[in-house]
mmCIF file of C-alpha atoms in Angstrom:
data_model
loop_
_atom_site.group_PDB
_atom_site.id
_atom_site.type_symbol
_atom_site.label_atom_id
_atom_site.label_comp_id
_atom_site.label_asym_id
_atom_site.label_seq_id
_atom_site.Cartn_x
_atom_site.Cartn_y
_atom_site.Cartn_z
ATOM 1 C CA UNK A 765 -19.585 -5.026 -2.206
ATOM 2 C CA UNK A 766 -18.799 -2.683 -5.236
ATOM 3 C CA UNK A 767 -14.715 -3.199 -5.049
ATOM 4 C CA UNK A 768 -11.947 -6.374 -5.095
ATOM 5 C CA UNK A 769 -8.255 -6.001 -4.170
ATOM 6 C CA UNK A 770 -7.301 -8.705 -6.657
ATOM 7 C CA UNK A 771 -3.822 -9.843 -6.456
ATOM 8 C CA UNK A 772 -0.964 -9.542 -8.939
ATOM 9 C CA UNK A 773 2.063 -11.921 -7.849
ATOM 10 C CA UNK A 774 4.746 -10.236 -9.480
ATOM 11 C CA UNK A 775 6.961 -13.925 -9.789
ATOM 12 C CA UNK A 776 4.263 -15.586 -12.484
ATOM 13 C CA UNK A 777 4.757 -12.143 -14.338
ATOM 14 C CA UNK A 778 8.352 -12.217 -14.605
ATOM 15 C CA UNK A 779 9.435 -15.110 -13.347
ATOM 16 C CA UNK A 780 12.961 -14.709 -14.895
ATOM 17 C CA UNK A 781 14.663 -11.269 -15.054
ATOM 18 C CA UNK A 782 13.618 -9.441 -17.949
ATOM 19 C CA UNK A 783 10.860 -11.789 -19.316
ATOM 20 C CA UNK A 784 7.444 -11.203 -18.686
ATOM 21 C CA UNK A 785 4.935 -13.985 -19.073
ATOM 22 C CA UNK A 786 2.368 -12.244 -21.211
ATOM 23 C CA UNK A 787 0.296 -15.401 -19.964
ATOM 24 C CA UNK A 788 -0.094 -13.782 -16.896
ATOM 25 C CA UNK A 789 -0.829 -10.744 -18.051
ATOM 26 C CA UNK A 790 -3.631 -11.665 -20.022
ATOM 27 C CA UNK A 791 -4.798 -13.901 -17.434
ATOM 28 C CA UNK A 792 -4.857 -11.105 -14.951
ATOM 29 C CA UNK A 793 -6.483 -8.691 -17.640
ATOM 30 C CA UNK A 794 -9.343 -11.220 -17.909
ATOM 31 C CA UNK A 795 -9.820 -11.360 -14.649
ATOM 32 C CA UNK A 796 -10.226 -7.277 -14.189
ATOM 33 C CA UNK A 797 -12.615 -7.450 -16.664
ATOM 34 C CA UNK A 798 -14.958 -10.300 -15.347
ATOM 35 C CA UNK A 799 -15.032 -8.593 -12.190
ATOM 36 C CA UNK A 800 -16.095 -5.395 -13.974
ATOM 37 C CA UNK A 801 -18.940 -7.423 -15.862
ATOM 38 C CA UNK A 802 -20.161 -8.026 -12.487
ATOM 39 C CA UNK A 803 -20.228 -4.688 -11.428
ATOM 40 C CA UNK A 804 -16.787 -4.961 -9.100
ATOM 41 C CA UNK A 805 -14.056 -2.032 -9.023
ATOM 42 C CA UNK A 806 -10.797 -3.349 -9.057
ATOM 43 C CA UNK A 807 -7.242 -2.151 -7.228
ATOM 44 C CA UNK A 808 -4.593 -3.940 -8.664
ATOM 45 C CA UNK A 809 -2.805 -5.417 -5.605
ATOM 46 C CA UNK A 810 0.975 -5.958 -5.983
ATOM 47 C CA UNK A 811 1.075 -8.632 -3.645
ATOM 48 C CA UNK A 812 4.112 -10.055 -1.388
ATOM 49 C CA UNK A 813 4.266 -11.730 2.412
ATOM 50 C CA UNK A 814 7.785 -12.143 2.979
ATOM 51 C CA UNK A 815 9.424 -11.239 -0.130
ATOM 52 C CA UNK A 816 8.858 -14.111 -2.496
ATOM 53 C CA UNK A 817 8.313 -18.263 -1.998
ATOM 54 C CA UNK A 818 12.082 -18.818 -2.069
ATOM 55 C CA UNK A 819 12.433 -16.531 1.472
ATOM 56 C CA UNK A 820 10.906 -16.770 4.822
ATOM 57 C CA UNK A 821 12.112 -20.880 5.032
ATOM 58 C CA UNK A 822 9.553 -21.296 1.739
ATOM 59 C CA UNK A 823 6.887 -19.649 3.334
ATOM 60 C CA UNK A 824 6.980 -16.290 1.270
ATOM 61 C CA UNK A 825 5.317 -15.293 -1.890
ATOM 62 C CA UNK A 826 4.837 -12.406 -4.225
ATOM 63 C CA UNK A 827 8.495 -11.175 -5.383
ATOM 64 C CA UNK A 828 10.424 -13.447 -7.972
ATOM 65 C CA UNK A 829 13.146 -15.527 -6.111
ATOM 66 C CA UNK A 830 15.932 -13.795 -9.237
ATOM 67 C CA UNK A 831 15.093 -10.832 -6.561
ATOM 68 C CA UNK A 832 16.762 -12.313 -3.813
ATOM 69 C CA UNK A 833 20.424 -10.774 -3.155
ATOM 70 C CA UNK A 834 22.888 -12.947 -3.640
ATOM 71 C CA UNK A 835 23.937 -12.821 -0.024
ATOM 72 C CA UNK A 836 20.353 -14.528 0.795
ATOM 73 C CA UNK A 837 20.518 -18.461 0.117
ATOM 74 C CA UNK A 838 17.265 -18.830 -1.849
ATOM 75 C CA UNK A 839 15.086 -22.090 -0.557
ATOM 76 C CA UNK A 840 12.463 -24.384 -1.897
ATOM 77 C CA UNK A 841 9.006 -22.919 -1.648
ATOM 78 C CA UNK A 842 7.016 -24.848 1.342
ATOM 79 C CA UNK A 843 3.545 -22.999 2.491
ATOM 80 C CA UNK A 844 2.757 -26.390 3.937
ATOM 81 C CA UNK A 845 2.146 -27.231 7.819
ATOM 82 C CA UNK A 846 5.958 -25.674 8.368
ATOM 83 C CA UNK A 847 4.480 -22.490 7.233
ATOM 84 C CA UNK A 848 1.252 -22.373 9.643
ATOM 85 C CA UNK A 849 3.631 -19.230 11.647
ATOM 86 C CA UNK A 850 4.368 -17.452 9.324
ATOM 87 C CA UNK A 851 3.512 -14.358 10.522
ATOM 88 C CA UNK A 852 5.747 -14.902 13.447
ATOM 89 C CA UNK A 853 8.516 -16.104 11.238
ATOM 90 C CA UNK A 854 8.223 -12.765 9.575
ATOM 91 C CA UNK A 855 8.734 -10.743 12.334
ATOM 92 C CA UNK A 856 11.499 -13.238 13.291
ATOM 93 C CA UNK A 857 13.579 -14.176 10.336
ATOM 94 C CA UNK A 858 17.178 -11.822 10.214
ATOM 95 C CA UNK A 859 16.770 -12.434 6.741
ATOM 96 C CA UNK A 860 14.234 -10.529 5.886
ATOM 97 C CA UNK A 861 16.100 -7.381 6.945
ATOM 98 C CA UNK A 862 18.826 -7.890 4.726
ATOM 99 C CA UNK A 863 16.319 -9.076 1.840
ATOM 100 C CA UNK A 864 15.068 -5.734 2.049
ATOM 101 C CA UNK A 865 17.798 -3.139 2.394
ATOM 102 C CA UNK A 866 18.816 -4.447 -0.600
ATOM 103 C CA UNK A 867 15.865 -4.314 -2.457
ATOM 104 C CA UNK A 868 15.587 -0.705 -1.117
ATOM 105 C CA UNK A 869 19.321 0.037 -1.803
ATOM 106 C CA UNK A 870 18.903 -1.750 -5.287
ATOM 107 C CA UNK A 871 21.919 -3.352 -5.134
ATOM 108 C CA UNK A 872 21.141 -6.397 -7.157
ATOM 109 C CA UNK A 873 18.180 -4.024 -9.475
ATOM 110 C CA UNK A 874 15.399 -5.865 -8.029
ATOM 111 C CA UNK A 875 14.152 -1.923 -7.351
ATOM 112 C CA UNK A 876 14.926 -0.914 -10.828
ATOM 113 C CA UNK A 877 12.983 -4.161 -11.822
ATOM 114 C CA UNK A 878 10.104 -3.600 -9.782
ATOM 115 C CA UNK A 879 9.249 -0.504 -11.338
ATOM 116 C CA UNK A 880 9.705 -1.224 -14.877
ATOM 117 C CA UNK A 881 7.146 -3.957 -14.044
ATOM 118 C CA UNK A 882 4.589 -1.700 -12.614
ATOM 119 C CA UNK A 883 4.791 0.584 -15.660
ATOM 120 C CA UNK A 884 4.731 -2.498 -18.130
ATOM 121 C CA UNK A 885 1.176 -3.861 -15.889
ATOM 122 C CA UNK A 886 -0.024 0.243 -15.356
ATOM 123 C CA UNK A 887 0.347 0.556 -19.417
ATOM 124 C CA UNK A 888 -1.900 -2.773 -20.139
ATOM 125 C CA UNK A 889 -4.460 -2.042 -17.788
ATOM 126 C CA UNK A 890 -4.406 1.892 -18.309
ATOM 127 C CA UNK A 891 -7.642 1.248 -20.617
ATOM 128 C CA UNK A 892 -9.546 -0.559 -18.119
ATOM 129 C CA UNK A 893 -12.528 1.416 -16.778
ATOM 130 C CA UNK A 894 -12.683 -0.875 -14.037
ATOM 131 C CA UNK A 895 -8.890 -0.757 -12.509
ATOM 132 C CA UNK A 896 -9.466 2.521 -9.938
ATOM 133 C CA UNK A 897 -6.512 2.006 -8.037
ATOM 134 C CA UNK A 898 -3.045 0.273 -6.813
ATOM 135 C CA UNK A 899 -1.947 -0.784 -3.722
ATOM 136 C CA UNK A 900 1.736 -0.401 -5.096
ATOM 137 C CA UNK A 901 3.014 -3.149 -2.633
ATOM 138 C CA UNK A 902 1.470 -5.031 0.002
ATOM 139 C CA UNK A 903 2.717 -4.600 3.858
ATOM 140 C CA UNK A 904 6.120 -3.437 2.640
ATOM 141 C CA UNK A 905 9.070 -3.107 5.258
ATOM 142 C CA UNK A 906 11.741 -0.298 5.168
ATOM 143 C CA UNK A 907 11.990 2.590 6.788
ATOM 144 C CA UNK A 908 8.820 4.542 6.005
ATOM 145 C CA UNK A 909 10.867 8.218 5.765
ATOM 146 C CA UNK A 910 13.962 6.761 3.713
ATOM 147 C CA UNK A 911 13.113 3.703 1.900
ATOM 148 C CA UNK A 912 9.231 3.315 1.858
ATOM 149 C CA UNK A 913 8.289 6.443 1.426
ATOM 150 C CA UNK A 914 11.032 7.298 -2.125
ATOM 151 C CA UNK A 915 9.447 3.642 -3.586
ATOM 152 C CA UNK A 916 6.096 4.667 -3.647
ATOM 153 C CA UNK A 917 6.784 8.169 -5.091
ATOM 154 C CA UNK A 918 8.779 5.840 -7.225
ATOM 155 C CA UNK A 919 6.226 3.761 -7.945
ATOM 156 C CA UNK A 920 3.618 6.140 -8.252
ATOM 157 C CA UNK A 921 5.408 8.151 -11.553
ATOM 158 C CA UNK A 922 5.532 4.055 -12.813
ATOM 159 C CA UNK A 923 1.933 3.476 -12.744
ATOM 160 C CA UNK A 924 1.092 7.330 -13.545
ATOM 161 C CA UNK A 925 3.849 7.259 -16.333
ATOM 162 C CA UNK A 926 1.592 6.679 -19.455
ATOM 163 C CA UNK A 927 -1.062 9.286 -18.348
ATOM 164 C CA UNK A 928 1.789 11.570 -18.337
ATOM 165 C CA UNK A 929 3.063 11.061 -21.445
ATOM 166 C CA UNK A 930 -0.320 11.710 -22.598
ATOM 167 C CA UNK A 931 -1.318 14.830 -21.337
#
């Protein structure tokens, strides 16, 4: 194995809206290059399963809960035995539906948030030799034509946005 998706939980970066944990960062930074000592590529894995711990019944992780809209009753984080379905409770749960037009519609700026949080992570790491890619957003939901589809172009000119500036 010459590669690791290592994941970046976007909730211990900015766990309230507009403050990033530089903690995290530097955790996460240290962790790219330990990998890279050993020879391992990384792609920086923006990872989520059911929007964030607050969703899903508790079972979710990945997105701050602050990115909840308000119309979604955030509850305690669980991931115990209640959470052993979770997968079906995914595909289930009427909430998540709503949690993600409006992350998609940015009604709240959870969107807007998103990206300035893949620029501020893309910037840090841009200097890495051994970050070669980003899987923008783990198993995302949307439409793929009209929601899916604009966020990663989106996201995309985030992560690409210092190269760009550069050239």
């Amino acid at each position: 194995m010459n590669v690791v998706r290592l994941l970046f939980t976007w909730e211990a970066y900015e766990p309230s809206k507009g403050q990033y944990e530089s903690a995290y960062l530097d955790y996460y930074v240290a962790a790219v290059r330990a990998a890279s000592e050993r020879g391992l590529y990384v792609i920086v894995d923006v990872h989520q399963d059911g929007f964030a711990r607050a969703a899903l019944g508790g079972c979710g992780d990945g997105f701050p809960a602050w990115a909840l809209p308000a119309t979604v009753t955030a509850v305690p984080p669980d991931n115990g035995p209640a959470c052993a379905d979770w997968g079906f409770k995914l595909l289930s749960d009427e909430g998540q539906k709503v949690i993600w037009q409006a992350f998609h519609a940015d009604t709240e700026g959870a969107r807007t948030r998103y990206l300035a949080m893949l620029e501020s992570v893309s910037e840090r790491l841009a200097d890495e030799p051994g970050v070669i890619g980003y899987d923008l957003m783990n198993e995302p939901q949307g439409d793929e034509l009209s929601e899916i589809g604009p966020l990663y172009e989106d996201a995309a000119s985030a992560v690409r946005k210092l190269r760009m500036t550069e050239s």
